[in-house]
mmCIF file of C-alpha atoms in Angstrom:
data_model
loop_
_atom_site.group_PDB
_atom_site.id
_atom_site.type_symbol
_atom_site.label_atom_id
_atom_site.label_comp_id
_atom_site.label_asym_id
_atom_site.label_seq_id
_atom_site.Cartn_x
_atom_site.Cartn_y
_atom_site.Cartn_z
ATOM 1 C CA MET A 1 -13.686 -46.043 44.557
ATOM 2 C CA VAL A 2 -14.166 -47.623 41.107
ATOM 3 C CA LEU A 3 -17.433 -45.727 40.613
ATOM 4 C CA ALA A 4 -15.670 -42.485 41.557
ATOM 5 C CA HIS A 5 -12.998 -43.258 38.938
ATOM 6 C CA SER A 6 -15.796 -43.841 36.437
ATOM 7 C CA GLU A 7 -17.344 -40.437 37.113
ATOM 8 C CA THR A 8 -13.982 -38.723 36.806
ATOM 9 C CA LEU A 9 -13.242 -40.482 33.518
ATOM 10 C CA HIS A 10 -16.681 -39.594 32.186
ATOM 11 C CA TYR A 11 -15.913 -35.928 32.756
ATOM 12 C CA GLU A 12 -12.442 -36.235 31.212
ATOM 13 C CA PHE A 13 -13.713 -37.986 28.060
ATOM 14 C CA GLN A 14 -16.449 -35.380 27.658
ATOM 15 C CA ARG A 15 -13.980 -32.544 28.094
ATOM 16 C CA ILE A 16 -11.592 -33.775 25.382
ATOM 17 C CA GLN A 17 -14.027 -35.587 23.094
ATOM 18 C CA GLY A 18 -13.372 -33.134 20.255
ATOM 19 C CA ARG A 19 -9.671 -34.044 20.280
ATOM 20 C CA ILE A 20 -10.199 -37.807 20.064
ATOM 21 C CA SER A 21 -10.352 -39.512 16.665
ATOM 22 C CA TRP A 22 -13.348 -41.744 17.380
ATOM 23 C CA ASP A 23 -13.288 -43.489 13.999
ATOM 24 C CA GLU A 24 -9.628 -44.437 14.443
ATOM 25 C CA LEU A 25 -10.333 -45.543 17.995
ATOM 26 C CA ARG A 26 -13.226 -47.784 16.941
ATOM 27 C CA GLN A 27 -11.065 -49.495 14.312
ATOM 28 C CA ALA A 28 -7.963 -49.816 16.513
ATOM 29 C CA SER A 29 -6.554 -53.334 16.900
ATOM 30 C CA THR A 30 -3.272 -52.539 18.672
ATOM 31 C CA GLN A 31 -2.220 -50.329 21.568
ATOM 32 C CA ASP A 32 -0.201 -48.150 19.175
ATOM 33 C CA GLU A 33 -3.344 -47.497 17.129
ATOM 34 C CA VAL A 34 -5.197 -46.571 20.324
ATOM 35 C CA ASN A 35 -2.473 -44.072 21.195
ATOM 36 C CA ALA A 36 -2.643 -42.685 17.655
ATOM 37 C CA ALA A 37 -6.366 -42.027 18.100
ATOM 38 C CA PHE A 38 -5.483 -39.928 21.175
ATOM 39 C CA SER A 39 -2.619 -38.074 19.476
ATOM 40 C CA GLY A 40 -4.616 -34.828 19.516
ATOM 41 C CA VAL A 41 -4.890 -34.897 23.318
ATOM 42 C CA ASP A 42 -2.290 -32.985 25.320
ATOM 43 C CA GLN A 43 0.000 -35.051 27.539
ATOM 44 C CA SER A 44 -1.364 -33.625 30.791
ATOM 45 C CA SER A 45 -4.886 -34.790 29.906
ATOM 46 C CA ARG A 46 -3.645 -38.106 28.508
ATOM 47 C CA ASP A 47 -1.940 -38.892 31.816
ATOM 48 C CA ARG A 48 -5.330 -38.768 33.557
ATOM 49 C CA LEU A 49 -6.870 -41.302 31.160
ATOM 50 C CA PRO A 50 -6.639 -45.124 31.199
ATOM 51 C CA ASN A 51 -3.681 -46.749 29.477
ATOM 52 C CA ALA A 52 -3.933 -48.128 25.957
ATOM 53 C CA ALA A 53 -4.320 -51.737 27.119
ATOM 54 C CA ALA A 54 -7.539 -51.029 29.050
ATOM 55 C CA ILE A 55 -8.976 -48.916 26.237
ATOM 56 C CA LEU A 56 -8.175 -51.582 23.631
ATOM 57 C CA ALA A 57 -9.851 -54.249 25.770
ATOM 58 C CA THR A 58 -12.937 -52.020 25.980
ATOM 59 C CA ILE A 59 -13.036 -51.494 22.224
ATOM 60 C CA ASN A 60 -12.857 -55.251 21.707
ATOM 61 C CA ASP A 61 -15.788 -55.790 24.063
ATOM 62 C CA PRO A 62 -18.785 -57.129 22.060
ATOM 63 C CA LYS A 63 -21.043 -54.531 23.688
ATOM 64 C CA TYR A 64 -18.897 -51.543 22.713
ATOM 65 C CA PRO A 65 -21.430 -49.008 21.338
ATOM 66 C CA LYS A 66 -21.093 -47.500 17.896
ATOM 67 C CA LEU A 67 -22.411 -44.123 19.040
ATOM 68 C CA ARG A 68 -21.718 -42.103 22.208
ATOM 69 C CA PRO A 69 -19.261 -44.540 23.842
ATOM 70 C CA ILE A 70 -18.132 -42.090 26.556
ATOM 71 C CA ARG A 71 -20.156 -43.549 29.434
ATOM 72 C CA PHE A 72 -19.269 -47.074 28.312
ATOM 73 C CA LEU A 73 -15.569 -46.206 28.125
ATOM 74 C CA ALA A 74 -15.623 -44.540 31.536
ATOM 75 C CA GLU A 75 -17.236 -47.462 33.337
ATOM 76 C CA SER A 76 -15.287 -50.120 31.432
ATOM 77 C CA CYS A 77 -11.916 -48.484 32.118
ATOM 78 C CA ALA A 78 -12.537 -47.293 35.695
ATOM 79 C CA LEU A 79 -10.958 -50.365 37.300
ATOM 80 C CA SER A 80 -7.825 -49.951 35.186
ATOM 81 C CA LEU A 81 -6.900 -46.792 37.107
ATOM 82 C CA GLN A 82 -6.245 -49.075 40.080
ATOM 83 C CA THR A 83 -4.886 -52.186 38.359
ATOM 84 C CA ASN A 84 -2.932 -50.536 35.490
ATOM 85 C CA PRO A 85 -3.123 -53.576 33.138
ATOM 86 C CA LYS A 86 -0.220 -54.286 30.808
ATOM 87 C CA SER A 87 -2.156 -56.422 28.323
ATOM 88 C CA PRO A 88 -5.737 -56.099 26.993
ATOM 89 C CA ASP A 89 -6.109 -59.883 27.307
ATOM 90 C CA ARG A 90 -5.718 -59.652 31.089
ATOM 91 C CA TYR A 91 -8.226 -56.853 31.648
ATOM 92 C CA SER A 92 -12.016 -57.319 31.918
ATOM 93 C CA PRO A 93 -14.101 -54.240 31.007
ATOM 94 C CA ARG A 94 -17.239 -56.195 31.943
ATOM 95 C CA TYR A 95 -15.976 -56.725 35.498
ATOM 96 C CA SER A 96 -15.301 -52.989 35.823
ATOM 97 C CA ARG A 97 -18.857 -52.170 34.685
ATOM 98 C CA ASP A 98 -20.296 -54.736 37.108
ATOM 99 C CA ILE A 99 -18.465 -53.084 40.000
ATOM 100 C CA CYS A 100 -19.814 -49.674 38.969
ATOM 101 C CA TYR A 101 -23.334 -51.091 38.798
ATOM 102 C CA LYS A 102 -23.111 -52.654 42.256
ATOM 103 C CA GLU A 103 -21.641 -49.504 43.816
ATOM 104 C CA ARG A 104 -24.291 -47.330 42.169
ATOM 105 C CA LYS A 105 -27.061 -49.611 43.396
ATOM 106 C CA ARG A 106 -25.646 -49.596 46.921
ATOM 107 C CA ARG A 107 -25.239 -45.812 46.896
ATOM 108 C CA GLY A 108 -28.841 -45.182 45.895
ATOM 109 C CA PRO A 109 -30.043 -42.242 43.768
ATOM 110 C CA ALA A 110 -27.360 -40.647 41.643
ATOM 111 C CA PRO A 111 -25.811 -37.480 43.118
ATOM 112 C CA MET A 112 -25.820 -34.142 41.366
ATOM 113 C CA PRO A 113 -23.338 -34.048 38.473
ATOM 114 C CA VAL A 114 -19.909 -32.622 39.237
ATOM 115 C CA THR A 115 -19.528 -29.061 37.950
ATOM 116 C CA ASN A 116 -16.397 -27.908 36.178
ATOM 117 C CA LEU A 117 -15.486 -25.735 39.164
ATOM 118 C CA ASP A 118 -15.947 -28.584 41.652
ATOM 119 C CA TYR A 119 -13.870 -30.905 39.485
ATOM 120 C CA TRP A 120 -10.948 -28.507 39.121
ATOM 121 C CA ARG A 121 -11.125 -27.594 42.789
ATOM 122 C CA GLY A 122 -10.669 -31.269 43.614
ATOM 123 C CA GLN A 123 -7.754 -31.434 41.179
ATOM 124 C CA ALA A 124 -6.153 -28.405 42.848
ATOM 125 C CA GLU A 125 -6.522 -29.960 46.306
ATOM 126 C CA SER A 126 -4.771 -33.106 45.067
ATOM 127 C CA GLY A 127 -1.859 -31.066 43.686
ATOM 128 C CA GLN A 128 -2.775 -31.273 39.983
ATOM 129 C CA ARG A 129 -2.349 -28.400 37.537
ATOM 130 C CA VAL A 130 -5.488 -26.297 37.065
ATOM 131 C CA PRO A 131 -6.397 -23.972 34.139
ATOM 132 C CA VAL A 132 -5.839 -20.314 35.025
ATOM 133 C CA LYS A 133 -9.496 -19.308 34.608
ATOM 134 C CA TYR A 134 -10.594 -21.945 37.117
ATOM 135 C CA LEU A 135 -7.696 -21.169 39.450
ATOM 136 C CA HIS A 136 -8.920 -17.562 39.732
ATOM 137 C CA ARG A 137 -12.456 -18.735 40.519
ATOM 138 C CA ILE A 138 -11.187 -21.248 43.074
ATOM 139 C CA ASN A 139 -9.130 -18.550 44.821
ATOM 140 C CA LYS A 140 -12.124 -16.184 44.918
ATOM 141 C CA LEU A 141 -14.346 -18.931 46.326
ATOM 142 C CA GLN A 142 -11.813 -19.783 49.020
ATOM 143 C CA ALA A 143 -11.462 -16.108 49.966
ATOM 144 C CA LYS A 144 -15.252 -15.834 50.219
ATOM 145 C CA GLU A 145 -15.447 -18.898 52.472
ATOM 146 C CA GLU A 146 -12.727 -17.455 54.698
ATOM 147 C CA ARG A 147 -14.653 -14.163 55.004
ATOM 148 C CA ILE A 148 -17.807 -16.068 55.941
ATOM 149 C CA ASP A 149 -15.914 -17.994 58.621
ATOM 150 C CA ALA A 150 -14.438 -14.768 59.986
ATOM 151 C CA ASN A 151 -17.865 -13.134 60.051
ATOM 152 C CA GLU A 152 -19.304 -16.101 61.920
ATOM 153 C CA GLU A 153 -16.614 -15.677 64.569
ATOM 154 C CA LYS A 154 -17.543 -12.003 64.922
ATOM 155 C CA ARG A 155 -21.210 -12.886 65.257
ATOM 156 C CA THR A 156 -20.438 -15.180 68.188
ATOM 157 C CA GLU A 157 -18.603 -12.315 69.903
ATOM 158 C CA LEU A 158 -21.264 -9.675 69.258
ATOM 159 C CA THR A 159 -24.900 -10.501 68.509
ATOM 160 C CA TYR A 160 -28.034 -8.404 68.554
ATOM 161 C CA ILE A 161 -29.309 -10.389 71.536
ATOM 162 C CA ASP A 162 -26.159 -9.494 73.492
ATOM 163 C CA ILE A 163 -26.703 -5.822 72.745
ATOM 164 C CA ARG A 164 -30.309 -5.788 73.868
ATOM 165 C CA GLU A 165 -29.440 -7.367 77.230
ATOM 166 C CA THR A 166 -26.579 -4.932 77.735
ATOM 167 C CA ILE A 167 -28.425 -1.643 77.206
ATOM 168 C CA VAL A 168 -31.948 -2.477 78.386
ATOM 169 C CA SER A 169 -31.415 -1.019 81.906
ATOM 170 C CA VAL A 170 -29.183 1.897 80.882
ATOM 171 C CA LYS A 171 -30.552 5.432 80.928
ATOM 172 C CA LYS A 172 -29.958 6.882 77.485
ATOM 173 C CA ARG A 173 -29.804 10.327 75.893
ATOM 174 C CA ARG A 174 -29.658 10.986 72.186
ATOM 175 C CA THR A 175 -26.804 13.020 70.736
ATOM 176 C CA THR A 176 -25.344 13.817 67.322
ATOM 177 C CA VAL A 177 -21.791 12.872 66.445
ATOM 178 C CA TRP A 178 -20.085 13.808 63.195
ATOM 179 C CA LEU A 179 -17.749 11.119 61.924
ATOM 180 C CA PRO A 180 -15.410 10.900 58.908
ATOM 181 C CA GLU A 181 -16.882 9.030 55.935
ATOM 182 C CA ALA A 182 -14.109 6.429 56.182
ATOM 183 C CA THR A 183 -15.072 5.677 59.785
ATOM 184 C CA ILE A 184 -18.756 5.402 58.864
ATOM 185 C CA ALA A 185 -17.870 2.995 56.036
ATOM 186 C CA LYS A 186 -15.940 0.793 58.476
ATOM 187 C CA LEU A 187 -18.862 0.850 60.915
ATOM 188 C CA LYS A 188 -21.270 -0.198 58.155
ATOM 189 C CA LYS A 189 -19.001 -3.086 57.167
ATOM 190 C CA LEU A 190 -18.673 -4.264 60.773
ATOM 191 C CA SER A 191 -22.426 -3.865 61.322
ATOM 192 C CA SER A 192 -23.129 -6.036 58.264
ATOM 193 C CA ALA A 193 -20.705 -8.682 59.475
ATOM 194 C CA THR A 194 -21.942 -8.843 63.074
ATOM 195 C CA GLY A 195 -25.617 -7.961 62.731
ATOM 196 C CA ALA A 196 -25.206 -5.201 65.351
ATOM 197 C CA PRO A 197 -26.545 -1.642 64.794
ATOM 198 C CA MET A 198 -23.926 0.989 63.991
ATOM 199 C CA ALA A 199 -24.989 3.065 67.005
ATOM 200 C CA GLU A 200 -24.283 0.185 69.386
ATOM 201 C CA LEU A 201 -20.896 -0.482 67.799
ATOM 202 C CA PHE A 202 -20.011 3.192 68.231
ATOM 203 C CA ARG A 203 -21.244 3.184 71.853
ATOM 204 C CA ARG A 204 -19.138 0.152 72.725
ATOM 205 C CA ALA A 205 -16.044 1.609 71.073
ATOM 206 C CA LEU A 206 -16.511 4.862 73.003
ATOM 207 C CA GLU A 207 -16.988 3.041 76.326
ATOM 208 C CA ALA A 208 -13.878 0.944 75.675
ATOM 209 C CA TYR A 209 -11.902 4.108 75.033
ATOM 210 C CA LEU A 210 -13.231 5.880 78.131
ATOM 211 C CA SER A 211 -12.524 2.859 80.311
ATOM 212 C CA ARG A 212 -8.826 3.118 79.421
ATOM 213 C CA SER A 213 -8.553 6.861 80.100
#
């Protein structure tokens, strides 16, 4: 869990790094000065970041890097998302990094990095607010997955193998049928979804109609 928090924080710090005053943050000695360094970050994003006590403890860590501190901040503050420390003196950034190291070693090779779409989809599933441009993409992706699931259900009901076994012993005669373009378009769509030839779909529809007459 701590390593997962670290990965989420790494993404968040990268996303808003242009709105953080890194020089002010590096020189901060109080929690108020830490908050001042994040004054350019909107409140919604700030709420997803560690509190000032954990960040101040990380800055005071002797190993705090002068350049590119994002990964260091993420791993040092990951544990604070669970413990929510009130004082920098009672929080250990080193312990948080050690937990991340042990979890990463136990997990094995690092997974593929989380894409922006995957991240915001996870935020949407947890009830968080999502930017409109990602919300549209998430909705389109969900609609696509639902269509795939529906098509899979159709394929189980009508497959090419089923068709071959059904008509192999039937005496056949070729004929020409003129159909409206709208009907042909629907047949093509159903044929693409089920994998069945249009002629067989038409034959089955005709037999179903005749069986009811």
